[in-house]
Amino acid sequence: KTINASNVAIGDGNGGNNYSVTLDPNTASSITKAPLAINAVTDTKVYDGTTSSSLTPAVVGLQTPAGHVDSVTLNGQGFASKNVLGANGSTLVVNSGYAVNDGNNGLNYSVTLSGAIGQINPLALSISATRVYNGLTGIGGGLFAINNLIATDSLTLTGSATVDSKNIGTYTFGGASPNGLSVGSLTLGGSSADNYTLAKAAGQAVINPASLNLAAVTDTKNYDGTTQSTGVVTVTGLAASDSLSNLSQHFDLPDIGIRTLLVDPNYILNDGNGGNNYMVVLGSASGAIVGGQGNSNNAGNIAGAVEPKYGARYNNNTAGSNPFNDDQYQLSGGISPIVVVGDVVSGGDVGSGGHHNINENAPAGGCILVGNKISC
């Protein structure tokens, strides 16, 4: 490096005139680079799937010559790994792409880069699940959706979370009883499991009502003036911990004919929640009421539609009498103490009830009224 002298002043008391000065260039001098350190600084963050750091490296050693200020344009710092590596297990490094602004393309400095320790903490999961009521307090891990999973990560949940109550409702982590949700036996799995934590998890689980089907079954009985049925209602969807009481079925009408079987509405659903854990669907069935057999004192029974008449009796009356004086029926034609095929029935109730059964002294299965004539 060549150095030239200039502005030399000689203090000889004579303005330098006592000397003859010759200026010789120095060709053996050099300027040594100044040391410049760019140091990453320690940082702690929650796992986010990236190596980014929000902090700025420190710069040490910039020179400030008169009339000029050197500077450094930085490109930030980052973690060497995106993953959780434990307490103070991460390393921070200065990002490439920095520039030293010294008017000499940075050649006036000897730059040293230094790292720093850091820490990435696991990300607390946000999860949510929905299931149908089943009488239990567990929520299977496979039902949960992970709301804040980093797109490139792989994570699974096994085991079960636990809710405060088996009943329908919304349960949340940290919620007050009886609406709390706890981690229970939930366990993280998958290649990204170490980057997440269930400690301080957020989210909710919703239990919706289950469908409960109560279906009447087909039944056939002899006419007895009531709608009672001995059929046993079919139950589908009832949780093992719950029960039904006072469950029965009935015919829609007490009359003889093709009937519909219905579930009695007075059943009691014992689920610990007033039956609210279920959406009940009632099903009907087809059945029939046939004519009732008379007793040994009867010659026959006739049932009317408007008000069924079980007590009308032909009590071995003589020919010509009215054998059904409790009903609006009369026998005409071949009246005799024994009802026979072809006897004609007349009166206000004829034709109003469909099939009117006459059984005493009749073939097996009884006889019915067709039009206004007895047919067996």
mmCIF file with all atom_site columns, C-alpha atoms in Angstrom, residues 220-355:
data_model
loop_
_atom_site.group_PDB
_atom_site.id
_atom_site.type_symbol
_atom_site.label_atom_id
_atom_site.label_alt_id
_atom_site.label_comp_id
_atom_site.label_asym_id
_atom_site.label_entity_id
_atom_site.label_seq_id
_atom_site.pdbx_PDB_ins_code
_atom_site.Cartn_x
_atom_site.Cartn_y
_atom_site.Cartn_z
_atom_site.occupancy
_atom_site.B_iso_or_equiv
_atom_site.pdbx_formal_charge
_atom_site.auth_seq_id
_atom_site.auth_comp_id
_atom_site.auth_asym_id
_atom_site.auth_atom_id
_atom_site.pdbx_PDB_model_num
ATOM 1   C CA . THR A 1 220 ? -103.777 -60.692 16.638 1.00 0.00 ? 220 THR A CA 1
ATOM 2   C CA . LYS A 1 221 ? -106.319 -61.195 19.411 1.00 0.00 ? 221 LYS A CA 1
ATOM 3   C CA . ASN A 1 222 ? -109.915 -62.106 19.977 1.00 0.00 ? 222 ASN A CA 1
ATOM 4   C CA . TYR A 1 223 ? -112.263 -59.233 20.488 1.00 0.00 ? 223 TYR A CA 1
ATOM 5   C CA . ASP A 1 224 ? -112.479 -58.211 24.152 1.00 0.00 ? 224 ASP A CA 1
ATOM 6   C CA . GLY A 1 225 ? -113.689 -54.623 23.945 1.00 0.00 ? 225 GLY A CA 1
ATOM 7   C CA . THR A 1 226 ? -110.272 -53.121 24.756 1.00 0.00 ? 226 THR A CA 1
ATOM 8   C CA . THR A 1 227 ? -107.242 -51.923 22.797 1.00 0.00 ? 227 THR A CA 1
ATOM 9   C CA . GLN A 1 228 ? -104.750 -53.876 24.919 1.00 0.00 ? 228 GLN A CA 1
ATOM 10  C CA . SER A 1 229 ? -102.033 -55.891 23.172 1.00 0.00 ? 229 SER A CA 1
ATOM 11  C CA . THR A 1 230 ? -99.699  -58.511 24.617 1.00 0.00 ? 230 THR A CA 1
ATOM 12  C CA . GLY A 1 231 ? -97.039  -57.858 21.951 1.00 0.00 ? 231 GLY A CA 1
ATOM 13  C CA . VAL A 1 232 ? -93.581  -56.807 23.144 1.00 0.00 ? 232 VAL A CA 1
ATOM 14  C CA . VAL A 1 233 ? -92.267  -53.546 21.680 1.00 0.00 ? 233 VAL A CA 1
ATOM 15  C CA . THR A 1 234 ? -88.928  -53.888 19.849 1.00 0.00 ? 234 THR A CA 1
ATOM 16  C CA . VAL A 1 235 ? -86.217  -51.557 21.208 1.00 0.00 ? 235 VAL A CA 1
ATOM 17  C CA . THR A 1 236 ? -83.198  -50.536 19.113 1.00 0.00 ? 236 THR A CA 1
ATOM 18  C CA . GLY A 1 237 ? -80.467  -48.094 20.156 1.00 0.00 ? 237 GLY A CA 1
ATOM 19  C CA . LEU A 1 238 ? -80.767  -48.120 23.951 1.00 0.00 ? 238 LEU A CA 1
ATOM 20  C CA . ALA A 1 239 ? -77.427  -47.749 25.773 1.00 0.00 ? 239 ALA A CA 1
ATOM 21  C CA . ALA A 1 240 ? -76.482  -50.575 28.119 1.00 0.00 ? 240 ALA A CA 1
ATOM 22  C CA . SER A 1 241 ? -76.560  -48.256 31.144 1.00 0.00 ? 241 SER A CA 1
ATOM 23  C CA . ASP A 1 242 ? -80.133  -47.090 30.432 1.00 0.00 ? 242 ASP A CA 1
ATOM 24  C CA . SER A 1 243 ? -83.537  -48.750 30.626 1.00 0.00 ? 243 SER A CA 1
ATOM 25  C CA . LEU A 1 244 ? -87.184  -48.391 29.671 1.00 0.00 ? 244 LEU A CA 1
ATOM 26  C CA . SER A 1 245 ? -90.132  -48.964 31.972 1.00 0.00 ? 245 SER A CA 1
ATOM 27  C CA . ASN A 1 246 ? -93.904  -49.060 31.474 1.00 0.00 ? 246 ASN A CA 1
ATOM 28  C CA . LEU A 1 247 ? -93.309  -49.911 27.811 1.00 0.00 ? 247 LEU A CA 1
ATOM 29  C CA . SER A 1 248 ? -96.261  -51.485 25.990 1.00 0.00 ? 248 SER A CA 1
ATOM 30  C CA . GLN A 1 249 ? -98.278  -51.311 22.801 1.00 0.00 ? 249 GLN A CA 1
ATOM 31  C CA . HIS A 1 250 ? -101.964 -51.121 21.929 1.00 0.00 ? 250 HIS A CA 1
ATOM 32  C CA . PHE A 1 251 ? -104.419 -51.434 19.059 1.00 0.00 ? 251 PHE A CA 1
ATOM 33  C CA . ASP A 1 252 ? -105.607 -48.176 17.551 1.00 0.00 ? 252 ASP A CA 1
ATOM 34  C CA . LEU A 1 253 ? -109.275 -49.165 18.100 1.00 0.00 ? 253 LEU A CA 1
ATOM 35  C CA . PRO A 1 254 ? -111.028 -51.936 20.042 1.00 0.00 ? 254 PRO A CA 1
ATOM 36  C CA . ASP A 1 255 ? -113.144 -52.981 17.057 1.00 0.00 ? 255 ASP A CA 1
ATOM 37  C CA . ILE A 1 256 ? -112.924 -56.197 15.072 1.00 0.00 ? 256 ILE A CA 1
ATOM 38  C CA . GLY A 1 257 ? -110.979 -55.869 11.833 1.00 0.00 ? 257 GLY A CA 1
ATOM 39  C CA . ILE A 1 258 ? -107.555 -55.039 10.460 1.00 0.00 ? 258 ILE A CA 1
ATOM 40  C CA . ARG A 1 259 ? -105.926 -52.808 13.069 1.00 0.00 ? 259 ARG A CA 1
ATOM 41  C CA . THR A 1 260 ? -102.764 -50.771 13.615 1.00 0.00 ? 260 THR A CA 1
ATOM 42  C CA . LEU A 1 261 ? -100.511 -51.468 16.612 1.00 0.00 ? 261 LEU A CA 1
ATOM 43  C CA . LEU A 1 262 ? -99.035  -48.371 18.274 1.00 0.00 ? 262 LEU A CA 1
ATOM 44  C CA . VAL A 1 263 ? -96.473  -47.814 21.045 1.00 0.00 ? 263 VAL A CA 1
ATOM 45  C CA . ASP A 1 264 ? -98.112  -46.538 24.234 1.00 0.00 ? 264 ASP A CA 1
ATOM 46  C CA . PRO A 1 265 ? -96.890  -42.963 24.903 1.00 0.00 ? 265 PRO A CA 1
ATOM 47  C CA . ASN A 1 266 ? -96.605  -43.455 28.668 1.00 0.00 ? 266 ASN A CA 1
ATOM 48  C CA . TYR A 1 267 ? -93.259  -45.262 28.589 1.00 0.00 ? 267 TYR A CA 1
ATOM 49  C CA . ILE A 1 268 ? -90.493  -43.951 30.889 1.00 0.00 ? 268 ILE A CA 1
ATOM 50  C CA . LEU A 1 269 ? -86.953  -43.572 29.547 1.00 0.00 ? 269 LEU A CA 1
ATOM 51  C CA . ASN A 1 270 ? -84.458  -43.989 32.372 1.00 0.00 ? 270 ASN A CA 1
ATOM 52  C CA . ASP A 1 271 ? -81.237  -42.329 31.145 1.00 0.00 ? 271 ASP A CA 1
ATOM 53  C CA . GLY A 1 272 ? -80.467  -40.014 34.062 1.00 0.00 ? 272 GLY A CA 1
ATOM 54  C CA . ASN A 1 273 ? -81.336  -36.997 31.955 1.00 0.00 ? 273 ASN A CA 1
ATOM 55  C CA . GLY A 1 274 ? -85.102  -37.056 31.689 1.00 0.00 ? 274 GLY A CA 1
ATOM 56  C CA . GLY A 1 275 ? -84.927  -38.909 28.373 1.00 0.00 ? 275 GLY A CA 1
ATOM 57  C CA . ASN A 1 276 ? -83.140  -36.011 26.712 1.00 0.00 ? 276 ASN A CA 1
ATOM 58  C CA . ASN A 1 277 ? -80.185  -38.158 25.652 1.00 0.00 ? 277 ASN A CA 1
ATOM 59  C CA . TYR A 1 278 ? -82.322  -39.701 22.911 1.00 0.00 ? 278 TYR A CA 1
ATOM 60  C CA . MET A 1 279 ? -84.348  -38.782 19.873 1.00 0.00 ? 279 MET A CA 1
ATOM 61  C CA . VAL A 1 280 ? -87.163  -41.331 20.008 1.00 0.00 ? 280 VAL A CA 1
ATOM 62  C CA . VAL A 1 281 ? -88.680  -42.699 16.804 1.00 0.00 ? 281 VAL A CA 1
ATOM 63  C CA . LEU A 1 282 ? -91.939  -44.635 17.217 1.00 0.00 ? 282 LEU A CA 1
ATOM 64  C CA . GLY A 1 283 ? -92.872  -47.349 14.750 1.00 0.00 ? 283 GLY A CA 1
ATOM 65  C CA . SER A 1 284 ? -96.259  -48.986 14.163 1.00 0.00 ? 284 SER A CA 1
ATOM 66  C CA . ALA A 1 285 ? -97.246  -52.455 12.979 1.00 0.00 ? 285 ALA A CA 1
ATOM 67  C CA . SER A 1 286 ? -100.256 -54.107 11.359 1.00 0.00 ? 286 SER A CA 1
ATOM 68  C CA . GLY A 1 287 ? -102.492 -56.493 13.299 1.00 0.00 ? 287 GLY A CA 1
ATOM 69  C CA . ALA A 1 288 ? -106.056 -57.669 13.679 1.00 0.00 ? 288 ALA A CA 1
ATOM 70  C CA . ILE A 1 289 ? -108.894 -58.145 16.159 1.00 0.00 ? 289 ILE A CA 1
ATOM 71  C CA . VAL A 1 290 ? -111.104 -61.151 15.425 1.00 0.00 ? 290 VAL A CA 1
ATOM 72  C CA . GLY A 1 291 ? -114.472 -62.157 16.898 1.00 0.00 ? 291 GLY A CA 1
ATOM 73  C CA . GLY A 1 292 ? -114.530 -63.364 20.506 1.00 0.00 ? 292 GLY A CA 1
ATOM 74  C CA . GLN A 1 293 ? -115.913 -66.857 21.290 1.00 0.00 ? 293 GLN A CA 1
ATOM 75  C CA . GLY A 1 294 ? -119.155 -66.841 23.289 1.00 0.00 ? 294 GLY A CA 1
ATOM 76  C CA . ASN A 1 295 ? -119.572 -68.758 26.553 1.00 0.00 ? 295 ASN A CA 1
ATOM 77  C CA . SER A 1 296 ? -121.694 -71.860 27.076 1.00 0.00 ? 296 SER A CA 1
ATOM 78  C CA . ASN A 1 297 ? -124.774 -69.767 27.798 1.00 0.00 ? 297 ASN A CA 1
ATOM 79  C CA . ASN A 1 298 ? -124.515 -67.871 24.504 1.00 0.00 ? 298 ASN A CA 1
ATOM 80  C CA . ALA A 1 299 ? -125.896 -68.704 21.162 1.00 0.00 ? 299 ALA A CA 1
ATOM 81  C CA . GLY A 1 300 ? -123.834 -65.917 19.550 1.00 0.00 ? 300 GLY A CA 1
ATOM 82  C CA . ASN A 1 301 ? -122.118 -62.532 19.907 1.00 0.00 ? 301 ASN A CA 1
ATOM 83  C CA . ILE A 1 302 ? -122.401 -59.608 17.527 1.00 0.00 ? 302 ILE A CA 1
ATOM 84  C CA . ALA A 1 303 ? -119.936 -56.655 17.618 1.00 0.00 ? 303 ALA A CA 1
ATOM 85  C CA . GLY A 1 304 ? -120.954 -53.284 16.210 1.00 0.00 ? 304 GLY A CA 1
ATOM 86  C CA . ALA A 1 305 ? -118.517 -50.638 14.998 1.00 0.00 ? 305 ALA A CA 1
ATOM 87  C CA . VAL A 1 306 ? -119.811 -47.489 16.643 1.00 0.00 ? 306 VAL A CA 1
ATOM 88  C CA . GLU A 1 307 ? -120.013 -48.990 20.134 1.00 0.00 ? 307 GLU A CA 1
ATOM 89  C CA . PRO A 1 308 ? -118.822 -52.625 20.218 1.00 0.00 ? 308 PRO A CA 1
ATOM 90  C CA . LYS A 1 309 ? -121.484 -54.853 21.768 1.00 0.00 ? 309 LYS A CA 1
ATOM 91  C CA . TYR A 1 310 ? -119.915 -57.830 23.480 1.00 0.00 ? 310 TYR A CA 1
ATOM 92  C CA . GLY A 1 311 ? -122.853 -58.520 25.777 1.00 0.00 ? 311 GLY A CA 1
ATOM 93  C CA . ALA A 1 312 ? -125.600 -59.107 23.203 1.00 0.00 ? 312 ALA A CA 1
ATOM 94  C CA . ARG A 1 313 ? -126.684 -62.730 23.658 1.00 0.00 ? 313 ARG A CA 1
ATOM 95  C CA . TYR A 1 314 ? -129.099 -65.207 22.162 1.00 0.00 ? 314 TYR A CA 1
ATOM 96  C CA . ASN A 1 315 ? -130.113 -66.985 25.356 1.00 0.00 ? 315 ASN A CA 1
ATOM 97  C CA . ASN A 1 316 ? -131.970 -69.939 23.833 1.00 0.00 ? 316 ASN A CA 1
ATOM 98  C CA . ASN A 1 317 ? -134.993 -67.771 23.275 1.00 0.00 ? 317 ASN A CA 1
ATOM 99  C CA . THR A 1 318 ? -137.938 -69.236 21.373 1.00 0.00 ? 318 THR A CA 1
ATOM 100 C CA . ALA A 1 319 ? -138.457 -68.520 17.725 1.00 0.00 ? 319 ALA A CA 1
ATOM 101 C CA . GLY A 1 320 ? -140.020 -65.187 17.032 1.00 0.00 ? 320 GLY A CA 1
ATOM 102 C CA . SER A 1 321 ? -138.392 -63.361 19.956 1.00 0.00 ? 321 SER A CA 1
ATOM 103 C CA . ASN A 1 322 ? -135.733 -60.670 19.569 1.00 0.00 ? 322 ASN A CA 1
ATOM 104 C CA . PRO A 1 323 ? -132.495 -62.483 20.574 1.00 0.00 ? 323 PRO A CA 1
ATOM 105 C CA . PHE A 1 324 ? -130.291 -59.315 20.463 1.00 0.00 ? 324 PHE A CA 1
ATOM 106 C CA . ASN A 1 325 ? -132.357 -56.819 22.402 1.00 0.00 ? 325 ASN A CA 1
ATOM 107 C CA . ASP A 1 326 ? -129.213 -55.125 23.843 1.00 0.00 ? 326 ASP A CA 1
ATOM 108 C CA . ASP A 1 327 ? -128.168 -54.097 20.337 1.00 0.00 ? 327 ASP A CA 1
ATOM 109 C CA . GLN A 1 328 ? -129.702 -52.446 17.356 1.00 0.00 ? 328 GLN A CA 1
ATOM 110 C CA . TYR A 1 329 ? -129.810 -55.792 15.584 1.00 0.00 ? 329 TYR A CA 1
ATOM 111 C CA . GLN A 1 330 ? -132.652 -58.187 14.794 1.00 0.00 ? 330 GLN A CA 1
ATOM 112 C CA . LEU A 1 331 ? -132.709 -61.627 13.249 1.00 0.00 ? 331 LEU A CA 1
ATOM 113 C CA . SER A 1 332 ? -135.336 -62.165 10.570 1.00 0.00 ? 332 SER A CA 1
ATOM 114 C CA . GLY A 1 333 ? -136.076 -64.893 8.151  1.00 0.00 ? 333 GLY A CA 1
ATOM 115 C CA . GLY A 1 334 ? -135.291 -68.317 9.508  1.00 0.00 ? 334 GLY A CA 1
ATOM 116 C CA . ILE A 1 335 ? -135.255 -67.369 13.169 1.00 0.00 ? 335 ILE A CA 1
ATOM 117 C CA . SER A 1 336 ? -134.452 -70.253 15.459 1.00 0.00 ? 336 SER A CA 1
ATOM 118 C CA . PRO A 1 337 ? -132.686 -70.843 18.799 1.00 0.00 ? 337 PRO A CA 1
ATOM 119 C CA . ILE A 1 338 ? -129.497 -71.652 16.861 1.00 0.00 ? 338 ILE A CA 1
ATOM 120 C CA . VAL A 1 339 ? -127.910 -69.113 14.521 1.00 0.00 ? 339 VAL A CA 1
ATOM 121 C CA . VAL A 1 340 ? -127.506 -70.632 11.083 1.00 0.00 ? 340 VAL A CA 1
ATOM 122 C CA . VAL A 1 341 ? -125.932 -69.568 7.824  1.00 0.00 ? 341 VAL A CA 1
ATOM 123 C CA . GLY A 1 342 ? -128.225 -67.354 5.834  1.00 0.00 ? 342 GLY A CA 1
ATOM 124 C CA . ASP A 1 343 ? -130.053 -65.806 8.773  1.00 0.00 ? 343 ASP A CA 1
ATOM 125 C CA . VAL A 1 344 ? -130.743 -62.165 8.039  1.00 0.00 ? 344 VAL A CA 1
ATOM 126 C CA . VAL A 1 345 ? -129.677 -59.434 10.477 1.00 0.00 ? 345 VAL A CA 1
ATOM 127 C CA . SER A 1 346 ? -131.409 -56.055 10.411 1.00 0.00 ? 346 SER A CA 1
ATOM 128 C CA . GLY A 1 347 ? -131.485 -52.944 12.547 1.00 0.00 ? 347 GLY A CA 1
ATOM 129 C CA . GLY A 1 348 ? -129.706 -49.627 13.068 1.00 0.00 ? 348 GLY A CA 1
ATOM 130 C CA . ASP A 1 349 ? -126.205 -51.110 13.510 1.00 0.00 ? 349 ASP A CA 1
ATOM 131 C CA . VAL A 1 350 ? -126.182 -53.261 10.422 1.00 0.00 ? 350 VAL A CA 1
ATOM 132 C CA . GLY A 1 351 ? -123.480 -52.209 7.982  1.00 0.00 ? 351 GLY A CA 1
ATOM 133 C CA . SER A 1 352 ? -121.883 -49.682 10.351 1.00 0.00 ? 352 SER A CA 1
ATOM 134 C CA . GLY A 1 353 ? -119.115 -51.866 11.742 1.00 0.00 ? 353 GLY A CA 1
ATOM 135 C CA . GLY A 1 354 ? -117.620 -53.885 8.953  1.00 0.00 ? 354 GLY A CA 1
ATOM 136 C CA . HIS A 1 355 ? -117.299 -57.472 10.141 1.00 0.00 ? 355 HIS A CA 1
#
